PDB file of C-alpha atoms in Angstrom:
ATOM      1  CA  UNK A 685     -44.665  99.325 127.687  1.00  0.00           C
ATOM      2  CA  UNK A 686     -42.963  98.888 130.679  1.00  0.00           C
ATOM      3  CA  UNK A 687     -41.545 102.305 131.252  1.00  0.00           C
ATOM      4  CA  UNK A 688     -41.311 103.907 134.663  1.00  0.00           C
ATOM      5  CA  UNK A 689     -41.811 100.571 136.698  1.00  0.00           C
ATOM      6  CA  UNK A 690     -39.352 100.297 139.514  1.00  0.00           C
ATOM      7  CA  UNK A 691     -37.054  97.741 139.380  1.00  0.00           C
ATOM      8  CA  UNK A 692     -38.053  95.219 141.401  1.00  0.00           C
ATOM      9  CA  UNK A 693     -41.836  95.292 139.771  1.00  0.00           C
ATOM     10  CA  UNK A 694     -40.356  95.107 136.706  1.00  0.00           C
ATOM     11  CA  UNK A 695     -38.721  92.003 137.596  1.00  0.00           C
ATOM     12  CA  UNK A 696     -41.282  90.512 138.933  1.00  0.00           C
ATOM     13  CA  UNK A 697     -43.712  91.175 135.695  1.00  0.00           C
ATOM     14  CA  UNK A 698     -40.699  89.325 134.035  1.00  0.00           C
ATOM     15  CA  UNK A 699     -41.014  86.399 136.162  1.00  0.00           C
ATOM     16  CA  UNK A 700     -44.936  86.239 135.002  1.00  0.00           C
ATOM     17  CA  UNK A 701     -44.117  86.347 131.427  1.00  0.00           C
ATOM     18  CA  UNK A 702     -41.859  83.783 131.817  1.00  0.00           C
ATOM     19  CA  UNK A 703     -43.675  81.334 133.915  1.00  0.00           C
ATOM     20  CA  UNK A 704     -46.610  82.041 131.933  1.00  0.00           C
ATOM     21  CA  UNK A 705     -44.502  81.492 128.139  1.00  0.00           C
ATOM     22  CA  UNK A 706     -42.195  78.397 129.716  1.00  0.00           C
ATOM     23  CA  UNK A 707     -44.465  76.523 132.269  1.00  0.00           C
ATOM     24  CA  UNK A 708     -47.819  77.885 130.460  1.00  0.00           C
ATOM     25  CA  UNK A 709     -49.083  78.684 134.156  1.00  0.00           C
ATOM     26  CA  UNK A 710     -48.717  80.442 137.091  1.00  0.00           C
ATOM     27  CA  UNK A 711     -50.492  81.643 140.734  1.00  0.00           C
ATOM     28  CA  UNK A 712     -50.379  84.093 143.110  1.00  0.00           C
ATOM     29  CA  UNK A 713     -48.227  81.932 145.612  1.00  0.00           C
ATOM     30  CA  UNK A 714     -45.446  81.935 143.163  1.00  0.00           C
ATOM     31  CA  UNK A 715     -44.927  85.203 142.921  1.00  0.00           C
ATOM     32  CA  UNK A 716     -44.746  85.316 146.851  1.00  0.00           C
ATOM     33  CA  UNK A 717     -42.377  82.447 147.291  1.00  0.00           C
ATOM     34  CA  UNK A 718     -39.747  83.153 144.537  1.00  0.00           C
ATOM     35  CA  UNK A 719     -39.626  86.660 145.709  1.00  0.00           C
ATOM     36  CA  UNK A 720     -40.511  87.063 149.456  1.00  0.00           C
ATOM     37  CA  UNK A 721     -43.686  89.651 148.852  1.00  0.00           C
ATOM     38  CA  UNK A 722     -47.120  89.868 150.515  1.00  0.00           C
ATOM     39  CA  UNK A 723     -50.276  88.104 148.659  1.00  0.00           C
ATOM     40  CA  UNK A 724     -50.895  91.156 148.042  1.00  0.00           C
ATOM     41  CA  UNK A 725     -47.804  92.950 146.613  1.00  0.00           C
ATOM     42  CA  UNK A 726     -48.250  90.084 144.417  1.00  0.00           C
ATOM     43  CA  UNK A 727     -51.945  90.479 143.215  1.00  0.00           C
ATOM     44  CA  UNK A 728     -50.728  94.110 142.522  1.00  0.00           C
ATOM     45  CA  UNK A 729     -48.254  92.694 140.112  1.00  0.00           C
ATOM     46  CA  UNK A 730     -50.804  90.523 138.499  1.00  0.00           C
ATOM     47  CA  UNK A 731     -52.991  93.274 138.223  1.00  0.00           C
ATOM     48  CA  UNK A 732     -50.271  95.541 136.872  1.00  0.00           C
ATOM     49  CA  UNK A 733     -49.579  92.728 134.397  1.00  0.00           C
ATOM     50  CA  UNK A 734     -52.916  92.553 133.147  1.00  0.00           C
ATOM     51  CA  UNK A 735     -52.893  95.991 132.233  1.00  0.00           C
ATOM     52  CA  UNK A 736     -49.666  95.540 130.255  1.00  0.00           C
ATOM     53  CA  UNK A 737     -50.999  92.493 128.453  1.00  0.00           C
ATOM     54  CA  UNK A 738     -54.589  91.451 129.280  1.00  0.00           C
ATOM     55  CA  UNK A 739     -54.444  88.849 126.470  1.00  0.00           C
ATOM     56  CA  UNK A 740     -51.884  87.118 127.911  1.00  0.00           C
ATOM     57  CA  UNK A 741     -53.454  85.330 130.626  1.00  0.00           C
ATOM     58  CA  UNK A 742     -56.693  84.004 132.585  1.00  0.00           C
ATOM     59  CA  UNK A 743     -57.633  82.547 135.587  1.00  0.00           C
ATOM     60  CA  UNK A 744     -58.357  79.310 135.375  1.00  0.00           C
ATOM     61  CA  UNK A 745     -60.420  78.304 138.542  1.00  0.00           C
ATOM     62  CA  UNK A 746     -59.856  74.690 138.400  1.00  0.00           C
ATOM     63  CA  UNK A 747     -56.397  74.892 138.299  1.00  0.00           C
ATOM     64  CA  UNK A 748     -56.458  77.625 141.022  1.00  0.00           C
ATOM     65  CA  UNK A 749     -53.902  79.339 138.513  1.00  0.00           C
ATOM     66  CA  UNK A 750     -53.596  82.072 135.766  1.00  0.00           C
ATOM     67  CA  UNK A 751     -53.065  80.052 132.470  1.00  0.00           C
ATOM     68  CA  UNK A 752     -51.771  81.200 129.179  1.00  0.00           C
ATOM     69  CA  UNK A 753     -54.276  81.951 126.488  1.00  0.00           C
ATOM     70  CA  UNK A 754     -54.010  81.031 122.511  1.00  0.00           C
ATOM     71  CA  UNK A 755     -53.467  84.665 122.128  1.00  0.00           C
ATOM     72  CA  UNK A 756     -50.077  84.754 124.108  1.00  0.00           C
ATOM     73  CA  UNK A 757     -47.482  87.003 123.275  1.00  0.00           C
ATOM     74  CA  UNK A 758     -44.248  87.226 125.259  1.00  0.00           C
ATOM     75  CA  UNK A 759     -44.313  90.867 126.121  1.00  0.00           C
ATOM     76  CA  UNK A 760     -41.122  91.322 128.494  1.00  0.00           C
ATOM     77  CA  UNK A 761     -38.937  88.373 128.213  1.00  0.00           C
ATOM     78  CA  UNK A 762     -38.894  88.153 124.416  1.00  0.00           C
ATOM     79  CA  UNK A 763     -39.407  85.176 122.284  1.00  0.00           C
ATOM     80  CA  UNK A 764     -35.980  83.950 122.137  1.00  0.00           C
ATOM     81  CA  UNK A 765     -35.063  80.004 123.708  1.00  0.00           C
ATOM     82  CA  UNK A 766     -31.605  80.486 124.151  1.00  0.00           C
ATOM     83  CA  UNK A 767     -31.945  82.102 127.886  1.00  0.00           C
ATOM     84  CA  UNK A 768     -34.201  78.814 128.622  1.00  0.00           C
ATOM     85  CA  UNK A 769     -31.765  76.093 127.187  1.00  0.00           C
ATOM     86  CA  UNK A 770     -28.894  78.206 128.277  1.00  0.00           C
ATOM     87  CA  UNK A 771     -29.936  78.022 131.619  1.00  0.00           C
ATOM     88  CA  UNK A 772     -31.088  74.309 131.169  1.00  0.00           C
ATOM     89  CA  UNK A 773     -27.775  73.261 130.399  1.00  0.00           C
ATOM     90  CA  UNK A 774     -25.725  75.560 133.256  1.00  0.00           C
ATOM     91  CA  UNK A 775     -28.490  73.375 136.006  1.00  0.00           C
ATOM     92  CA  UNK A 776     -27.053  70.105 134.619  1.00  0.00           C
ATOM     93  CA  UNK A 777     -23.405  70.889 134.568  1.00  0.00           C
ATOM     94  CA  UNK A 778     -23.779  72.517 138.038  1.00  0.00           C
ATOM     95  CA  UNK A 779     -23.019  75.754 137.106  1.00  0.00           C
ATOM     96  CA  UNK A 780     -26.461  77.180 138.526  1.00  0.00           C
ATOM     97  CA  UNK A 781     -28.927  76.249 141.417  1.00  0.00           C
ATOM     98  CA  UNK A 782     -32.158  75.551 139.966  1.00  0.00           C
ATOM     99  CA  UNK A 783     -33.614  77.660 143.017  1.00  0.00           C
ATOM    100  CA  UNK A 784     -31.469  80.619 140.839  1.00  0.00           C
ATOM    101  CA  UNK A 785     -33.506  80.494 138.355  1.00  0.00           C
ATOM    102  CA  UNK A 786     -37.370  81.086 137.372  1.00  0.00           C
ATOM    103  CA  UNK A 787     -38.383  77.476 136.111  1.00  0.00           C
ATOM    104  CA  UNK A 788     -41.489  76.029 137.995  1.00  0.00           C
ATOM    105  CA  UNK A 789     -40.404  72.419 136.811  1.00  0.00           C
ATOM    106  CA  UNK A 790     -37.335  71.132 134.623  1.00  0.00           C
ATOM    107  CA  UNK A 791     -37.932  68.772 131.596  1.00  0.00           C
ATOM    108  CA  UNK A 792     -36.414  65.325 131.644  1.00  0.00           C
ATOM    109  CA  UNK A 793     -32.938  66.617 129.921  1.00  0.00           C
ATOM    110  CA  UNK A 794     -29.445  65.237 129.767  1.00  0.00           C
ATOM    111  CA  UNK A 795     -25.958  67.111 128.870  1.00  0.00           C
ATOM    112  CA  UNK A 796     -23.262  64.748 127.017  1.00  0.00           C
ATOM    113  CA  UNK A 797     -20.035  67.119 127.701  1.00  0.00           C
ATOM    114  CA  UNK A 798     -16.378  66.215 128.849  1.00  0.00           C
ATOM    115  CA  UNK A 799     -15.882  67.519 132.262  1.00  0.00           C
ATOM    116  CA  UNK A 800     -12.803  69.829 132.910  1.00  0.00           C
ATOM    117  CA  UNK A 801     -11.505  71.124 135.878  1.00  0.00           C
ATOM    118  CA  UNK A 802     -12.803  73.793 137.586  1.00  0.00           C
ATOM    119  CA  UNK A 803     -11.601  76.845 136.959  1.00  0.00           C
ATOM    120  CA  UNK A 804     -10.359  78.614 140.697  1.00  0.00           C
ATOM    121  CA  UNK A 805     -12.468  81.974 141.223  1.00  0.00           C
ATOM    122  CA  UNK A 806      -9.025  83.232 142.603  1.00  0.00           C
ATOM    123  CA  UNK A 807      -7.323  83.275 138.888  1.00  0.00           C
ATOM    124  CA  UNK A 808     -10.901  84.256 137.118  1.00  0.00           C
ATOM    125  CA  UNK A 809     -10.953  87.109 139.164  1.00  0.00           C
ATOM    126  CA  UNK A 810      -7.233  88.070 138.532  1.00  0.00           C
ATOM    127  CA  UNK A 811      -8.135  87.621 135.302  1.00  0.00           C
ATOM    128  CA  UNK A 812     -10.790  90.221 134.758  1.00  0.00           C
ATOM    129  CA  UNK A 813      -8.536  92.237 137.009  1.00  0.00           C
ATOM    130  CA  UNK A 814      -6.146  92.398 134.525  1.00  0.00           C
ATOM    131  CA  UNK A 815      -8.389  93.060 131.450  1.00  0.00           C
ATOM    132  CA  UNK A 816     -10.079  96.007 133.174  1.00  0.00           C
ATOM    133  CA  UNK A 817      -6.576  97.652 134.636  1.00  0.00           C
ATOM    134  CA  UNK A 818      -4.833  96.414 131.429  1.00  0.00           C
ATOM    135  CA  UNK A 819      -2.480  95.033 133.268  1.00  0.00           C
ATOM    136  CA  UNK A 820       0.388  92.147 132.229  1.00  0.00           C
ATOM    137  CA  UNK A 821       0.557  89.545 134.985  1.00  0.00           C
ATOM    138  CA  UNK A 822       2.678  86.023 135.420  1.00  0.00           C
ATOM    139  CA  UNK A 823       1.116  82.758 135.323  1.00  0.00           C
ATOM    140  CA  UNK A 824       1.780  78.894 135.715  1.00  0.00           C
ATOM    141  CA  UNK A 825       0.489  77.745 132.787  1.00  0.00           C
ATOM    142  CA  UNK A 826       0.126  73.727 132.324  1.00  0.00           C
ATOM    143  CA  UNK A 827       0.979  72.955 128.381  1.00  0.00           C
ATOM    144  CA  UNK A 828      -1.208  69.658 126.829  1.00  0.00           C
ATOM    145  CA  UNK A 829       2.085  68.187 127.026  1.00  0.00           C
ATOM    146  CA  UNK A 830       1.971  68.046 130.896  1.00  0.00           C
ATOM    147  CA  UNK A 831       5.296  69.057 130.848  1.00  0.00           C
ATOM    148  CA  UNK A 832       6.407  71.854 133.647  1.00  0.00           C
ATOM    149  CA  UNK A 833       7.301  75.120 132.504  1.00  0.00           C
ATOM    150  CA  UNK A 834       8.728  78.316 133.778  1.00  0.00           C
ATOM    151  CA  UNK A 835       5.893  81.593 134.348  1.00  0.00           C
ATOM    152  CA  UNK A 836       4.684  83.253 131.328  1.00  0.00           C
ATOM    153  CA  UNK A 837       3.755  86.922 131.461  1.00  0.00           C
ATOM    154  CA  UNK A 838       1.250  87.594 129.840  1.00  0.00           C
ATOM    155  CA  UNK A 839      -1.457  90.869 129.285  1.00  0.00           C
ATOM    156  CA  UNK A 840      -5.108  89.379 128.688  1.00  0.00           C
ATOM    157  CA  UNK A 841      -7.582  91.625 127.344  1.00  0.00           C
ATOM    158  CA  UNK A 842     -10.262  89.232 126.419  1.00  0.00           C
ATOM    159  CA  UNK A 843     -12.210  86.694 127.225  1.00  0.00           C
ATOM    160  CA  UNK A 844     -13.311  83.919 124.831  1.00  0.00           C
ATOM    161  CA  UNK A 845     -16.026  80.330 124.585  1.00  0.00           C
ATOM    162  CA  UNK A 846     -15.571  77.657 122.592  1.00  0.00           C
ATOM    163  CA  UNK A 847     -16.264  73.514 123.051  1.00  0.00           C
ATOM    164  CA  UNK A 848     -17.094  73.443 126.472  1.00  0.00           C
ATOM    165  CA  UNK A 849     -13.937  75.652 127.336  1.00  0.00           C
ATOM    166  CA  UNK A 850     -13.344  79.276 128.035  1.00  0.00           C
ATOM    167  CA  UNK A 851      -9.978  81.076 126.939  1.00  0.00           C
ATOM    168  CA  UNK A 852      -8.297  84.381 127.660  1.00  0.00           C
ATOM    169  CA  UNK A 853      -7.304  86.287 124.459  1.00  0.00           C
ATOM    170  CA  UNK A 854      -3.531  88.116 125.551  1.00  0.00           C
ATOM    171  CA  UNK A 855      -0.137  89.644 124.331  1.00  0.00           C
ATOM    172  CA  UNK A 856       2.545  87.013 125.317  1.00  0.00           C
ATOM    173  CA  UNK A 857       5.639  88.338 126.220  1.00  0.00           C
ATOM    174  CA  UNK A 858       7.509  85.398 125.548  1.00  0.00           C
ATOM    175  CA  UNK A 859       6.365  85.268 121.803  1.00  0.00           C
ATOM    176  CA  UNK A 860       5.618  88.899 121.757  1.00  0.00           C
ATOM    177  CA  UNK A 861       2.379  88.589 119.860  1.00  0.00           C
ATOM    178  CA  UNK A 862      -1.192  87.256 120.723  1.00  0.00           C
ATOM    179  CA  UNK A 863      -2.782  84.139 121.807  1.00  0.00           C
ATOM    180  CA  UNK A 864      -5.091  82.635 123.258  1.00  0.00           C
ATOM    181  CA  UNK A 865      -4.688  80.261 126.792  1.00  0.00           C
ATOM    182  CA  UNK A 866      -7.061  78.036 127.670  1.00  0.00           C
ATOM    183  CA  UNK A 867      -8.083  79.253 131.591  1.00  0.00           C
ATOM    184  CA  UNK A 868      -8.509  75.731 133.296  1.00  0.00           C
ATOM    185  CA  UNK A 869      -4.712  74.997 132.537  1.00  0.00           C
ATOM    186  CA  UNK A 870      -4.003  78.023 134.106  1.00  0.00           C
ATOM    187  CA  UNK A 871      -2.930  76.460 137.753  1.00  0.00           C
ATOM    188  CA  UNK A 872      -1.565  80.439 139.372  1.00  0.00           C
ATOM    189  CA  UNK A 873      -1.865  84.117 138.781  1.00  0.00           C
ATOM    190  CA  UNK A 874       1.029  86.524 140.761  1.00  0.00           C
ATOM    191  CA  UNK A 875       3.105  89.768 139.693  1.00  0.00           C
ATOM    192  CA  UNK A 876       0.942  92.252 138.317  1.00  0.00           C
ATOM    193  CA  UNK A 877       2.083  95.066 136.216  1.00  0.00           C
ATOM    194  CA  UNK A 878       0.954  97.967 134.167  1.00  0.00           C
ATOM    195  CA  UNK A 879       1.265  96.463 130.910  1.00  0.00           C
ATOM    196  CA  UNK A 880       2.445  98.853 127.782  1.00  0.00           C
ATOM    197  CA  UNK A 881       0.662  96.568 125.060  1.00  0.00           C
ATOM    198  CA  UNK A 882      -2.234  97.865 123.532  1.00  0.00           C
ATOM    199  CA  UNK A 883      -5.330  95.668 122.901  1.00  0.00           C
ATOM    200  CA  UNK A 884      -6.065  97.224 119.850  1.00  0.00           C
ATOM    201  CA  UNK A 885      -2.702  96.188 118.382  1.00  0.00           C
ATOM    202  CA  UNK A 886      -4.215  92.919 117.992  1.00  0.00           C
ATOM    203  CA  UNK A 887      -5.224  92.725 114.708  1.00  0.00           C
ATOM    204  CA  UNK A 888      -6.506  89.517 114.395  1.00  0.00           C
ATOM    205  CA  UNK A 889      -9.049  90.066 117.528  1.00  0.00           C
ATOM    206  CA  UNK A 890     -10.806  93.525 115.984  1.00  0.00           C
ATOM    207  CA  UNK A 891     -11.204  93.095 112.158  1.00  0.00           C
ATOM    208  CA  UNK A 892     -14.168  90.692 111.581  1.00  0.00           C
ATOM    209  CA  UNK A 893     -14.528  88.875 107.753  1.00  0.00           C
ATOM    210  CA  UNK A 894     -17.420  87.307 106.765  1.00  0.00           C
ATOM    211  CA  UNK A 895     -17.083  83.073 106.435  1.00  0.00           C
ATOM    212  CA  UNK A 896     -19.240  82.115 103.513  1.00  0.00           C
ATOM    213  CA  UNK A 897     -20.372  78.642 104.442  1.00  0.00           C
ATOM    214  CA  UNK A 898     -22.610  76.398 102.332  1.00  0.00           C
ATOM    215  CA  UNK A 899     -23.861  72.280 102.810  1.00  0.00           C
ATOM    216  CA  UNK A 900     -21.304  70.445 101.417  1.00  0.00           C
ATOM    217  CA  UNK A 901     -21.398  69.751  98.049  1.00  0.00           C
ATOM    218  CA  UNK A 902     -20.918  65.809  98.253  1.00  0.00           C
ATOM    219  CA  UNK A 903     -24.471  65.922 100.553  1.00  0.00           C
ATOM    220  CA  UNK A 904     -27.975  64.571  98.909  1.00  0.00           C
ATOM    221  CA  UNK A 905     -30.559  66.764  97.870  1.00  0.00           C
ATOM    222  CA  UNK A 906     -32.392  65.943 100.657  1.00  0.00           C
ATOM    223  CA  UNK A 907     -29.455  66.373 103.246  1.00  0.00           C
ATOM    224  CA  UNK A 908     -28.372  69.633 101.274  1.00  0.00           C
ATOM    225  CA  UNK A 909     -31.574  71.279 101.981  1.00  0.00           C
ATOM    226  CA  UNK A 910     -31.923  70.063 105.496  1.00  0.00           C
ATOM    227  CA  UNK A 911     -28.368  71.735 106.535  1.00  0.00           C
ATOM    228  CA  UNK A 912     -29.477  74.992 104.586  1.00  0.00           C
ATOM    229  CA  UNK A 913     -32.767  75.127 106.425  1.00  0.00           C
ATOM    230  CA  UNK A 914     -30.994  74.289 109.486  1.00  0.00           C
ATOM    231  CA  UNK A 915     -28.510  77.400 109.369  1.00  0.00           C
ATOM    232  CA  UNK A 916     -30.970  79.582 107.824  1.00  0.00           C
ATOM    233  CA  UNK A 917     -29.160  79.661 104.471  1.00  0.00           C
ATOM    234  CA  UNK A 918     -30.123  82.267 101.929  1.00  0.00           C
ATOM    235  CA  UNK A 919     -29.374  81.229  98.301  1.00  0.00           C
ATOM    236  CA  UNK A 920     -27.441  77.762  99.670  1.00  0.00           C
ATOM    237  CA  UNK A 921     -24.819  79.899 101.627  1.00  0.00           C
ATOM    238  CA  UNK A 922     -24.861  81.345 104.938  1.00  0.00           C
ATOM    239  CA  UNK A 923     -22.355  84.360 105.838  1.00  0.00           C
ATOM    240  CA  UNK A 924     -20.750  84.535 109.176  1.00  0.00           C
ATOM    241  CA  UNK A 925     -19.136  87.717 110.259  1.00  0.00           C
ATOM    242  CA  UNK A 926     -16.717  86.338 112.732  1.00  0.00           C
ATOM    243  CA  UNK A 927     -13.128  87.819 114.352  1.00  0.00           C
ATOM    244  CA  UNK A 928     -10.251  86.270 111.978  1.00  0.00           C
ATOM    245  CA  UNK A 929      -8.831  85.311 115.660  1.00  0.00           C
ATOM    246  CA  UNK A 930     -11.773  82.969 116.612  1.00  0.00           C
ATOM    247  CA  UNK A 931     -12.337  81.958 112.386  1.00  0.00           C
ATOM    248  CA  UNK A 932      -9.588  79.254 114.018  1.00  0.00           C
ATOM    249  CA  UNK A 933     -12.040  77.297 116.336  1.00  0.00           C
ATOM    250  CA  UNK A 934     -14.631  77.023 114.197  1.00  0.00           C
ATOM    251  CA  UNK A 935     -12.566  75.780 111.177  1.00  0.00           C
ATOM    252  CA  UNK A 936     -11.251  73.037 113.502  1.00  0.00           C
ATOM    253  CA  UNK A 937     -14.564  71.925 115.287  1.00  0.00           C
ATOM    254  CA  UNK A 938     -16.265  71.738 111.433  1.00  0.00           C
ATOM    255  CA  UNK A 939     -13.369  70.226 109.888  1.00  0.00           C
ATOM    256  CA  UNK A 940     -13.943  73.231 107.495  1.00  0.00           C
ATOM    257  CA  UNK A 941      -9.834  73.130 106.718  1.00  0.00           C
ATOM    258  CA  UNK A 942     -10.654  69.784 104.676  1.00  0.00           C
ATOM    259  CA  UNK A 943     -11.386  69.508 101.132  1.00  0.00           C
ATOM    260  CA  UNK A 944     -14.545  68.329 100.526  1.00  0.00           C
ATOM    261  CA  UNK A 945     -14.258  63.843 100.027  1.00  0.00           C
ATOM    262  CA  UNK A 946     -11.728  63.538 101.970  1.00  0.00           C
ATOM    263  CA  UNK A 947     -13.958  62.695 105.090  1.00  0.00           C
ATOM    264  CA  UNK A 948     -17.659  61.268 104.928  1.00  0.00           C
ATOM    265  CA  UNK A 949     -20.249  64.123 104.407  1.00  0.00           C
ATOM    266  CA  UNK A 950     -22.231  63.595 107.368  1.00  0.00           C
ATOM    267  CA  UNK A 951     -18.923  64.602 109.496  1.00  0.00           C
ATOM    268  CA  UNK A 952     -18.020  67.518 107.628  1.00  0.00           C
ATOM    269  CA  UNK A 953     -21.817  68.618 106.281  1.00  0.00           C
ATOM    270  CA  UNK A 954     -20.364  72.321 105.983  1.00  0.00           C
ATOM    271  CA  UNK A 955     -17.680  73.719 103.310  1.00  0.00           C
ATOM    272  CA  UNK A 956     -16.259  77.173 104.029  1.00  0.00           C
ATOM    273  CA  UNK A 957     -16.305  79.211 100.363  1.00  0.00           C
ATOM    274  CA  UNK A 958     -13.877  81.279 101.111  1.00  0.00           C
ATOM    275  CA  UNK A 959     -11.276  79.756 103.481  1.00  0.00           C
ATOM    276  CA  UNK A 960      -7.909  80.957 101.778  1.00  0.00           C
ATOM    277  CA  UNK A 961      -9.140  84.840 102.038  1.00  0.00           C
ATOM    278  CA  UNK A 962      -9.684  83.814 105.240  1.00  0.00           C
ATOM    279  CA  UNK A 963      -6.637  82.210 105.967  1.00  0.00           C
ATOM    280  CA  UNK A 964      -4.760  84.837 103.916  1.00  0.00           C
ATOM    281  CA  UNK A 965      -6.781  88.059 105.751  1.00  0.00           C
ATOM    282  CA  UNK A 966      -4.893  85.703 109.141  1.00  0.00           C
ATOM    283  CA  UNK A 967      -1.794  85.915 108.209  1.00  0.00           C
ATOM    284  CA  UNK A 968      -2.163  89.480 107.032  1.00  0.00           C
ATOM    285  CA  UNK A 969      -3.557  90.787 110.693  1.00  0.00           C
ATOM    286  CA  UNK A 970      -1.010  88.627 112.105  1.00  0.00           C
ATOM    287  CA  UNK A 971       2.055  90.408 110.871  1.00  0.00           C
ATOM    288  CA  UNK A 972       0.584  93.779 111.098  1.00  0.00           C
ATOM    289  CA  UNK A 973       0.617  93.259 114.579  1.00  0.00           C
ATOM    290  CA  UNK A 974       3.598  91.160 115.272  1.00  0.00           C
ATOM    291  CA  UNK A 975       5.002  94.610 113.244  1.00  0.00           C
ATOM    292  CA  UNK A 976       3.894  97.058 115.357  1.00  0.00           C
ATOM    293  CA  UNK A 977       4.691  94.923 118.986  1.00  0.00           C
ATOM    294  CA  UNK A 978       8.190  95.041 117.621  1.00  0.00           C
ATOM    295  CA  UNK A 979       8.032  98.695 117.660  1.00  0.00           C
ATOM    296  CA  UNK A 980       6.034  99.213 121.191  1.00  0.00           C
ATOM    297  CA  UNK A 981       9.114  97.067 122.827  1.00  0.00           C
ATOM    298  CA  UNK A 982      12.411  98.514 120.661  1.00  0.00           C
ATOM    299  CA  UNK A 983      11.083 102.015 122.012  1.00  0.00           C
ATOM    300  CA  UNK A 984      10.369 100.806 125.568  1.00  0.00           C
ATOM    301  CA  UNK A 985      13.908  99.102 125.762  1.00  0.00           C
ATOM    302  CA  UNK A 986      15.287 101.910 123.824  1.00  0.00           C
ATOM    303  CA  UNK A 987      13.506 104.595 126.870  1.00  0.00           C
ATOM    304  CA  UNK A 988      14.871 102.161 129.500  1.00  0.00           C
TER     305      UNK A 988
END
């Protein structure tokens, strides 16, 4: 619908769909402010929005504003929530300016999350560095024991988000296989070198299996069809296609390792069906790889 528009247009019929979905309202001024155009660069953008979607929207004279109607349909920024509560929850944890954003107002809202320390941009950047040249690099790398240890070296080729924390996925050296590290306990980034692993020797990361998850069994009826309309079961089981690497986190955070009984159903409301193919496709991935490492470094010692 929105084909040929420059850019900046385009944005800013974005911003109207979005004020007008979110905040159910918008006016001429805003449009202005937020992005530093005339009144009447901006009653050109109105007007070009109208043609897109004259349903969307009237002017409400009262309210000196352009409402939404009953018959509103997003027609640029989708009908998804997750950039709105996304964004909600990176204002509250600092990570963005609310000024960075498009919201008119923000809704009484409150994060409960375990602060960790702040990552430094410095190692980020070295970081994504090191993914895009595919490069191995040594780090001082803090262990949960506290304990100091010497560098590791490692080559990171992916970056990961789970809990609250972000990880890099990468080929240790010192364990010649891959793992992931957890990037705030990552306290210095220095030597960097063309690495000789290959990301796609890591098994576990590429080949995706399905986790069959259902409510657990020991649930009510009435808490057994809550957690299936929750998930958007089909048929009482809901299948996952997830990387066997990551299968990990989400077995721990769901306590989906546990037979079902031995904790009480309310803290473990989800079963996973098929956790030993999982668990045996793991292990499977894992020594295919730690395999074919062996090989990449016997040949590069053997060429040195």
């Amino acid at each position: 619908m929105s084909d040929g528009l420059k850019w900046g247009v385009q944005r800013r019929l974005e911003f109207i769909d979005f004020r007008l979905f979110w905040d159910g309202r918008f006016n001429r001024s805003d449009l202005s402010e937020t992005f530093g155009i005339s009144p009447q660069q901006a009653s050109s953008d109105i007007s070009q929005y109208e043609k897109l979607a004259a349903a969307n929207l009237e002017y409400d004279r009262a309210k000196k504003a352009y409402v939404r109607t009953s018959e509103f349909k997003p027609a640029l920024v989708g009908d998804t929530i997750e950039r709105y509560l996304l964004q909600l929850v990176a204002i509250e944890n600092e990570w963005m300016r609310p000024e960075d954003t498009w919201f008119a107002a923000l809704p009484p809202v409150e994060i409960v999350t375990l602060g960790r320390r702040r990552t430094d941009p410095d190692i980020l950047l070295s970081l994504l560095d090191a993914i895009r040249s595919k490069n191995e690099i040594d780090v001082r790398y803090t262990s949960i024991t506290g304990s100091s240890e010497p560098p590791r070296t490692i080559a990171p080729h992916a970056l990961f988000h789970s809990a609250g924390a972000w990880y890099v996925r990468s080929w240790s050296r010192e364990h010649n296989d891959f793992r992931f590290y957890n990037i705030s306990r990552i306290t210095s980034v220095k030597a960097v070198r063309s690495s000789l692993i290959d990301p796609a020797l890591d098994f576990e990361w590429i080949h995706e299996l399905d986790l069959i998850l259902a409510p657990n069994p020991q649930l009510g009826a009435d808490q057994l069809a809550a957690v299936a309309t929750e998930y958007g079961m089909k048929d009482g089981e809901l299948r996952f296609p997830c990387r066997l690497a990551l299968s990990f986190f989400l077995i721990v955070e769901r306590n989906l390792d546990l037979q079902p009984g031995l904790l009480d159903a309310n803290r473990q409301q989800l079963v996973l069906e098929n956790y030993e193919e999982v668990e045996q496709a793991k292990a499977s991935a894992r020594k295919l790889s730690k395999q074919a490492l062996t090989r990449v470094i016997e040949n590069a010692t053997g060429e040195e």
